[in-house]
Short mmCIF file of C-alpha atoms and ligand atoms in Angstrom, two decimals:
data_model
loop_
_atom_site.label_atom_id
_atom_site.label_comp_id
_atom_site.label_asym_id
_atom_site.label_seq_id
_atom_site.Cartn_x
_atom_site.Cartn_y
_atom_site.Cartn_z
CA MET A 1 0.00 0.00 0.00
CA ILE A 2 1.39 3.33 -1.08
CA GLY A 3 0.84 6.59 0.76
CA GLY A 4 0.02 9.36 -1.70
CA VAL A 5 0.67 13.00 -0.75
CA ASP A 6 -0.74 15.75 -2.98
CA ILE A 7 0.64 19.14 -1.95
CA GLY A 8 -1.17 22.18 -3.33
CA GLY A 9 -0.94 25.87 -2.57
CA THR A 10 -4.06 25.81 -0.40
CA LYS A 11 -4.51 22.18 0.70
CA ILE A 12 -2.66 18.92 1.24
CA ALA A 13 -4.48 15.67 0.43
CA VAL A 14 -3.17 12.38 1.75
CA GLY A 15 -4.42 8.87 0.99
CA ILE A 16 -3.71 5.17 0.88
CA VAL A 17 -3.73 3.88 -2.71
CA ASP A 18 -3.64 0.20 -3.66
CA ASP A 19 -1.68 -1.36 -6.55
CA ASP A 20 -4.62 -0.83 -8.94
CA GLY A 21 -4.79 2.91 -8.30
CA LYS A 22 -7.81 2.71 -6.01
CA VAL A 23 -7.99 5.16 -3.09
CA LEU A 24 -8.80 3.18 0.08
CA ALA A 25 -8.80 6.10 2.52
CA ARG A 26 -8.16 9.81 2.19
CA THR A 27 -8.01 12.99 4.24
CA GLN A 28 -7.02 16.58 3.64
CA ALA A 29 -6.04 19.75 5.48
CA PRO A 30 -5.10 23.35 4.64
CA THR A 31 -1.48 24.03 3.66
CA ASP A 32 0.54 26.43 5.82
CA PRO A 33 2.60 28.12 3.09
CA ASP A 34 5.20 29.50 5.52
CA ARG A 35 5.97 26.57 7.86
CA TYR A 36 7.55 23.52 6.26
CA ASP A 37 8.30 21.67 9.53
CA ALA A 38 4.66 21.94 10.61
CA GLY A 39 3.69 20.73 7.14
CA ILE A 40 5.81 17.57 7.44
CA GLU A 41 4.36 16.89 10.91
CA LEU A 42 0.85 17.32 9.50
CA ILE A 43 1.57 14.97 6.56
CA THR A 44 3.02 12.40 8.96
CA ARG A 45 -0.06 12.50 11.19
CA MET A 46 -2.42 12.26 8.19
CA LEU A 47 -0.49 9.33 6.66
CA ARG A 48 -0.60 7.44 9.98
CA ARG A 49 -4.34 8.13 10.33
CA VAL A 50 -5.31 6.89 6.84
CA ALA A 51 -3.02 3.85 7.20
CA ALA A 52 -4.76 2.98 10.49
CA GLN A 53 -8.17 3.35 8.81
CA THR A 54 -7.29 0.74 6.19
CA GLY A 55 -5.29 -1.50 8.52
CA ALA A 56 -2.46 -1.35 5.97
CA SER A 57 1.18 -0.60 6.57
CA ILE A 58 2.72 1.94 4.22
CA THR A 59 5.31 0.33 1.93
CA GLY A 60 6.25 3.48 0.01
CA ILE A 61 5.32 7.16 -0.33
CA GLY A 62 4.75 9.18 -3.49
CA ILE A 63 4.44 12.97 -3.53
CA GLY A 64 2.93 15.19 -6.20
CA SER A 65 3.41 18.89 -5.54
CA THR A 66 2.72 22.28 -6.98
CA GLY A 67 6.00 23.28 -8.60
CA PRO A 68 8.69 23.83 -9.38
CA VAL A 69 10.25 20.80 -7.70
CA ASP A 70 13.47 18.87 -8.31
CA PRO A 71 12.32 15.25 -8.80
CA ILE A 72 15.88 13.93 -8.91
CA LEU A 73 17.05 15.51 -5.64
CA GLY A 74 13.57 15.18 -4.09
CA GLU A 75 13.51 18.85 -3.11
CA PHE A 76 11.20 21.82 -3.52
CA GLY A 77 12.39 24.52 -5.91
CA ASP A 78 11.35 28.14 -5.98
CA VAL A 79 7.71 27.29 -5.18
CA ASP A 80 5.55 30.37 -5.71
CA PHE A 81 2.73 29.31 -3.41
CA LEU A 82 4.82 27.90 -0.55
CA PRO A 83 7.60 30.35 0.35
CA GLY A 84 8.46 28.53 3.60
CA TRP A 85 8.98 25.22 1.74
CA ARG A 86 11.58 26.39 -0.79
CA GLY A 87 14.70 24.24 -0.94
CA LYS A 88 13.35 21.76 1.64
CA ALA A 89 13.72 17.99 1.12
CA PRO A 90 10.44 16.11 1.78
CA VAL A 91 11.78 12.90 0.19
CA ARG A 92 14.64 12.68 2.70
CA ASP A 93 12.49 13.81 5.62
CA LEU A 94 9.54 11.42 5.04
CA ALA A 95 11.91 8.53 4.24
CA GLY A 96 13.56 9.16 7.63
CA ILE A 97 10.24 9.16 9.47
CA PHE A 98 8.59 6.15 7.76
CA ASN A 99 11.70 4.18 6.77
CA VAL A 100 10.37 3.58 3.21
CA GLN A 101 11.34 4.79 -0.27
CA VAL A 102 9.84 8.16 -1.21
CA ALA A 103 9.60 9.88 -4.63
CA LEU A 104 8.55 13.41 -5.63
CA GLU A 105 7.21 14.88 -8.90
CA ASN A 106 5.43 18.01 -10.06
CA ASP A 107 1.67 17.47 -9.62
CA GLY A 108 0.95 17.81 -13.36
CA ASP A 109 3.49 15.10 -14.10
CA ALA A 110 2.11 12.96 -11.26
CA ALA A 111 -1.43 13.18 -12.65
CA ALA A 112 -0.13 12.44 -16.17
CA LEU A 113 1.59 9.31 -14.84
CA ALA A 114 -1.66 8.23 -13.15
CA GLU A 115 -3.75 8.60 -16.31
CA ALA A 116 -1.00 6.90 -18.37
CA GLY A 117 -0.73 4.01 -15.93
CA TRP A 118 -4.22 3.51 -14.52
CA GLY A 119 -6.54 5.78 -16.51
CA ALA A 120 -7.60 7.04 -19.92
CA GLY A 121 -4.02 7.24 -21.18
CA ARG A 122 -3.32 3.51 -20.86
CA ASN A 123 -1.72 2.00 -23.97
CA ARG A 124 -1.30 5.43 -25.58
CA SER A 125 2.27 5.83 -26.80
CA ARG A 126 2.36 9.62 -26.90
CA MET A 127 0.01 11.13 -24.35
CA ILE A 128 -0.45 14.72 -23.22
CA TYR A 129 -2.40 15.23 -20.00
CA ILE A 130 -4.01 18.67 -19.60
CA THR A 131 -5.85 19.98 -16.56
CA VAL A 132 -7.93 23.15 -16.83
CA GLY A 133 -9.07 24.66 -13.54
CA THR A 134 -7.79 27.72 -11.69
CA GLY A 135 -4.74 27.37 -13.97
CA ILE A 136 -3.71 25.16 -16.87
CA GLY A 137 -1.11 22.48 -16.26
CA GLY A 138 -0.19 19.08 -17.51
CA GLY A 139 2.40 16.49 -18.30
CA ILE A 140 3.64 14.50 -21.27
CA THR A 141 4.35 10.76 -21.34
CA ILE A 142 6.01 8.77 -24.11
CA ASP A 143 5.50 4.99 -23.88
CA GLY A 144 4.64 5.44 -20.21
CA LYS A 145 7.82 7.42 -19.52
CA LEU A 146 7.62 10.98 -18.35
CA TYR A 147 9.00 13.60 -20.72
CA ARG A 148 11.52 15.65 -18.73
CA GLY A 149 13.19 18.86 -19.80
CA VAL A 150 16.76 19.89 -19.18
CA ASP A 151 17.96 19.19 -15.62
CA GLY A 152 14.70 17.31 -14.92
CA ALA A 153 12.57 20.40 -15.58
CA HIS A 154 8.79 20.17 -15.96
CA PRO A 155 7.55 21.87 -19.16
CA GLU A 156 4.88 24.54 -18.52
CA VAL A 157 2.24 23.91 -21.19
CA GLY A 158 -0.08 26.53 -19.69
CA HIS A 159 2.43 29.28 -20.43
CA HIS A 160 2.70 29.06 -24.19
CA VAL A 161 1.49 32.34 -25.68
CA VAL A 162 -1.79 32.22 -27.57
CA ASP A 163 -2.36 35.99 -27.97
CA PRO A 164 0.43 38.48 -27.17
CA ALA A 165 -2.24 41.18 -26.81
CA GLY A 166 -3.90 39.13 -24.06
CA PRO A 167 -3.91 39.66 -20.29
CA GLU A 168 -0.71 39.84 -18.25
CA CYS A 169 0.39 36.55 -16.70
CA SER A 170 2.44 35.86 -13.55
CA CYS A 171 5.15 34.26 -15.72
CA GLY A 172 6.11 37.55 -17.40
CA PHE A 173 4.30 37.19 -20.74
CA HIS A 174 0.94 38.47 -21.92
CA GLY A 175 -1.72 36.16 -23.33
CA CYS A 176 -0.51 32.76 -22.14
CA TRP A 177 -2.96 29.92 -22.70
CA GLU A 178 -3.61 29.85 -18.94
CA SER A 179 -4.35 33.57 -18.76
CA LEU A 180 -6.93 33.20 -21.57
CA ALA A 181 -8.54 29.81 -20.98
CA ALA A 182 -8.31 28.81 -17.29
CA GLY A 183 -11.47 29.11 -15.16
CA PRO A 184 -10.71 32.63 -13.82
CA ALA A 185 -10.24 33.88 -17.41
CA MET A 186 -13.72 32.67 -18.26
CA ALA A 187 -15.14 34.49 -15.23
CA ALA A 188 -13.19 37.66 -16.11
CA TRP A 189 -14.56 37.57 -19.67
CA PHE A 190 -18.12 37.26 -18.35
CA GLU A 191 -17.64 40.17 -15.93
CA ALA A 192 -16.21 42.34 -18.70
CA HIS A 193 -18.98 41.57 -21.21
CA ALA A 194 -22.14 41.15 -19.13
CA PRO A 195 -24.27 44.32 -18.81
CA ALA A 196 -23.83 46.19 -15.51
CA ASP A 197 -27.30 45.10 -14.36
CA ASN A 198 -26.67 41.39 -15.08
CA PRO A 199 -27.76 39.62 -11.86
CA HIS A 200 -25.11 36.89 -12.19
CA ARG A 201 -21.98 39.04 -12.40
CA ASP A 202 -21.04 39.13 -8.72
CA GLY A 203 -18.91 36.15 -7.71
CA ILE A 204 -19.37 34.42 -11.07
CA ASN A 205 -17.15 31.42 -11.78
CA ALA A 206 -16.63 29.01 -14.68
CA GLN A 207 -18.97 26.37 -13.26
CA ARG A 208 -21.80 28.89 -12.82
CA ILE A 209 -21.27 30.26 -16.34
CA CYS A 210 -21.60 26.73 -17.72
CA ASP A 211 -24.81 26.20 -15.75
CA LEU A 212 -26.19 29.50 -17.09
CA ALA A 213 -25.22 28.54 -20.64
CA ARG A 214 -27.16 25.30 -20.31
CA SER A 215 -30.23 27.32 -19.35
CA GLY A 216 -29.78 29.49 -22.45
CA ASP A 217 -28.29 32.67 -20.94
CA ALA A 218 -26.99 34.70 -23.90
CA VAL A 219 -23.85 36.16 -22.26
CA ALA A 220 -22.93 32.79 -20.75
CA LEU A 221 -23.28 31.15 -24.17
CA GLN A 222 -20.88 33.75 -25.59
CA ALA A 223 -18.46 33.12 -22.71
CA VAL A 224 -18.58 29.38 -23.46
CA GLU A 225 -17.93 30.08 -27.15
CA HIS A 226 -14.96 32.31 -26.27
CA GLU A 227 -13.60 29.72 -23.80
CA ALA A 228 -13.92 26.88 -26.30
CA ARG A 229 -12.06 28.91 -28.93
CA TYR A 230 -9.10 29.55 -26.62
CA LEU A 231 -9.09 25.98 -25.32
CA GLY A 232 -9.08 24.89 -28.97
CA LEU A 233 -6.20 27.18 -29.96
CA GLY A 234 -3.98 25.85 -27.16
CA LEU A 235 -4.87 22.23 -27.89
CA ALA A 236 -4.31 22.81 -31.63
CA ASN A 237 -0.85 24.18 -30.83
CA LEU A 238 -0.04 21.04 -28.84
CA ILE A 239 -1.28 18.84 -31.71
CA ASN A 240 0.83 20.76 -34.24
CA LEU A 241 3.88 20.52 -31.98
CA TYR A 242 3.60 16.90 -30.81
CA ALA A 243 1.04 15.05 -32.97
CA PRO A 244 0.14 12.96 -29.91
CA ASP A 245 -1.95 9.76 -29.88
CA ALA A 246 -4.17 11.21 -27.18
CA ILE A 247 -4.79 14.35 -25.18
CA VAL A 248 -6.41 13.50 -21.84
CA LEU A 249 -8.47 16.39 -20.45
CA SER A 250 -9.06 16.95 -16.75
CA GLY A 251 -9.81 19.69 -14.21
CA SER A 252 -12.90 21.54 -12.99
CA VAL A 253 -13.56 23.39 -16.27
CA MET A 254 -13.45 20.11 -18.20
CA LYS A 255 -16.35 18.79 -16.12
CA SER A 256 -18.37 20.85 -18.62
CA SER A 257 -16.43 19.54 -21.62
CA ASP A 258 -19.65 18.67 -23.48
CA LEU A 259 -20.19 22.43 -23.90
CA PHE A 260 -16.74 22.92 -25.46
CA LEU A 261 -15.70 19.84 -27.40
CA ASP A 262 -17.48 20.46 -30.72
CA ARG A 263 -16.04 23.96 -30.97
CA ILE A 264 -12.60 22.75 -29.87
CA ARG A 265 -12.63 20.11 -32.63
CA ALA A 266 -13.66 22.75 -35.18
CA VAL A 267 -10.71 24.97 -34.20
CA ILE A 268 -8.35 21.99 -34.49
CA ARG A 269 -9.71 21.13 -37.95
CA THR A 270 -9.13 24.73 -39.06
CA GLY A 271 -5.45 24.87 -38.19
CA CYS A 272 -3.87 21.43 -37.91
CA ARG A 273 -3.77 20.47 -41.57
CA PHE A 274 -0.16 19.34 -41.75
CA VAL A 275 -0.45 16.69 -39.04
CA PRO A 276 -3.01 13.84 -38.83
CA ALA A 277 -4.99 15.74 -36.18
CA GLU A 278 -8.05 13.54 -36.70
CA LYS A 279 -6.01 10.66 -35.27
CA THR A 280 -5.35 12.50 -31.99
CA ASP A 281 -7.98 11.29 -29.57
CA LEU A 282 -9.35 14.06 -27.33
CA THR A 283 -10.54 12.12 -24.32
CA LEU A 284 -11.58 12.83 -20.77
CA ALA A 285 -9.53 11.78 -17.75
CA SER A 286 -10.99 8.71 -16.10
CA LEU A 287 -9.67 8.80 -12.53
CA GLY A 288 -12.05 11.49 -11.24
CA ASP A 289 -11.55 14.06 -8.49
CA ASP A 290 -8.72 12.09 -6.86
CA THR A 291 -6.49 12.12 -9.98
CA ASN A 292 -3.79 14.17 -8.23
CA LEU A 293 -3.79 11.95 -5.15
CA ILE A 294 -3.71 8.77 -7.24
CA GLY A 295 -0.97 10.43 -9.29
CA ALA A 296 1.09 11.05 -6.16
CA ALA A 297 0.97 7.32 -5.39
CA ARG A 298 1.76 6.50 -9.02
CA VAL A 299 4.96 8.54 -8.63
CA TRP A 300 6.25 5.86 -6.25
CA HIS A 301 5.36 3.06 -8.69
CA TYR A 302 6.97 4.94 -11.55
CA ARG A 303 10.23 5.45 -9.68
CA PHE A 304 10.60 2.18 -7.82
CA ALA A 305 8.25 -0.51 -9.16
CA SER A 306 8.80 -0.32 -12.93
ZN1 ZN B 401 2.21 32.68 -18.35
#
């Protein structure tokens, strides 16, 4: 039984995951971005609690974390969301506490490994996993192996530029895919285009816009159209660059994928004429809301079991 640890900017999820990728017990708690030592104590307590719930002993620990991380050294890099965790070594520290092997990956790579190993990406030679939620992230696997950049770096698919006249992004560019097509971008578009007296403007989010679109709201339908176009442009770029077998789509925005997929496919048909884009399967992730947690456990399998 593997202990999975999914470390995000706002919460840490911990679970026991069996050898088929099934979550047997899980728990979560808020992340303290400034106190690493307290974080490791919290993770230790949560791992012991979920292990006790299942009656299992933990034979290994996998960590997926918001990045950047150094998967080879097992250390946090210059993590934006967790200033107190920078340069710390959770692999060494948890291995010392539990006396098992521990592995660490970026959470996008961890989720990609999960879908490639246990989910919709199984038996796909060249797979790109994309998650669209509060940001856009992902990972690339080739024959089940993670694509790594120089020095083990994780490529940032959400930060390729789709429109240089677009909104400013935290990375330094304007008009990154993430800044145009993640959930908050959809909400920002709605706020900017809905009339001042629109009753839905306050606190609108992507999920609510999709619900409104289903009920025929005109502005929401336009927001969906705009979102699908930008999702399509980014996905078309990935297809032109990689000609993958499959793109596996995940994340909160993709829960409404039925509203976007026809338009996305139309955008891809318009601009991917020099690659066999029709052979790239656009498919939905199959592991559900626990993909990141399952991915964290998969990180251990990827490093030590295969
Ligand atoms: Zn960016």
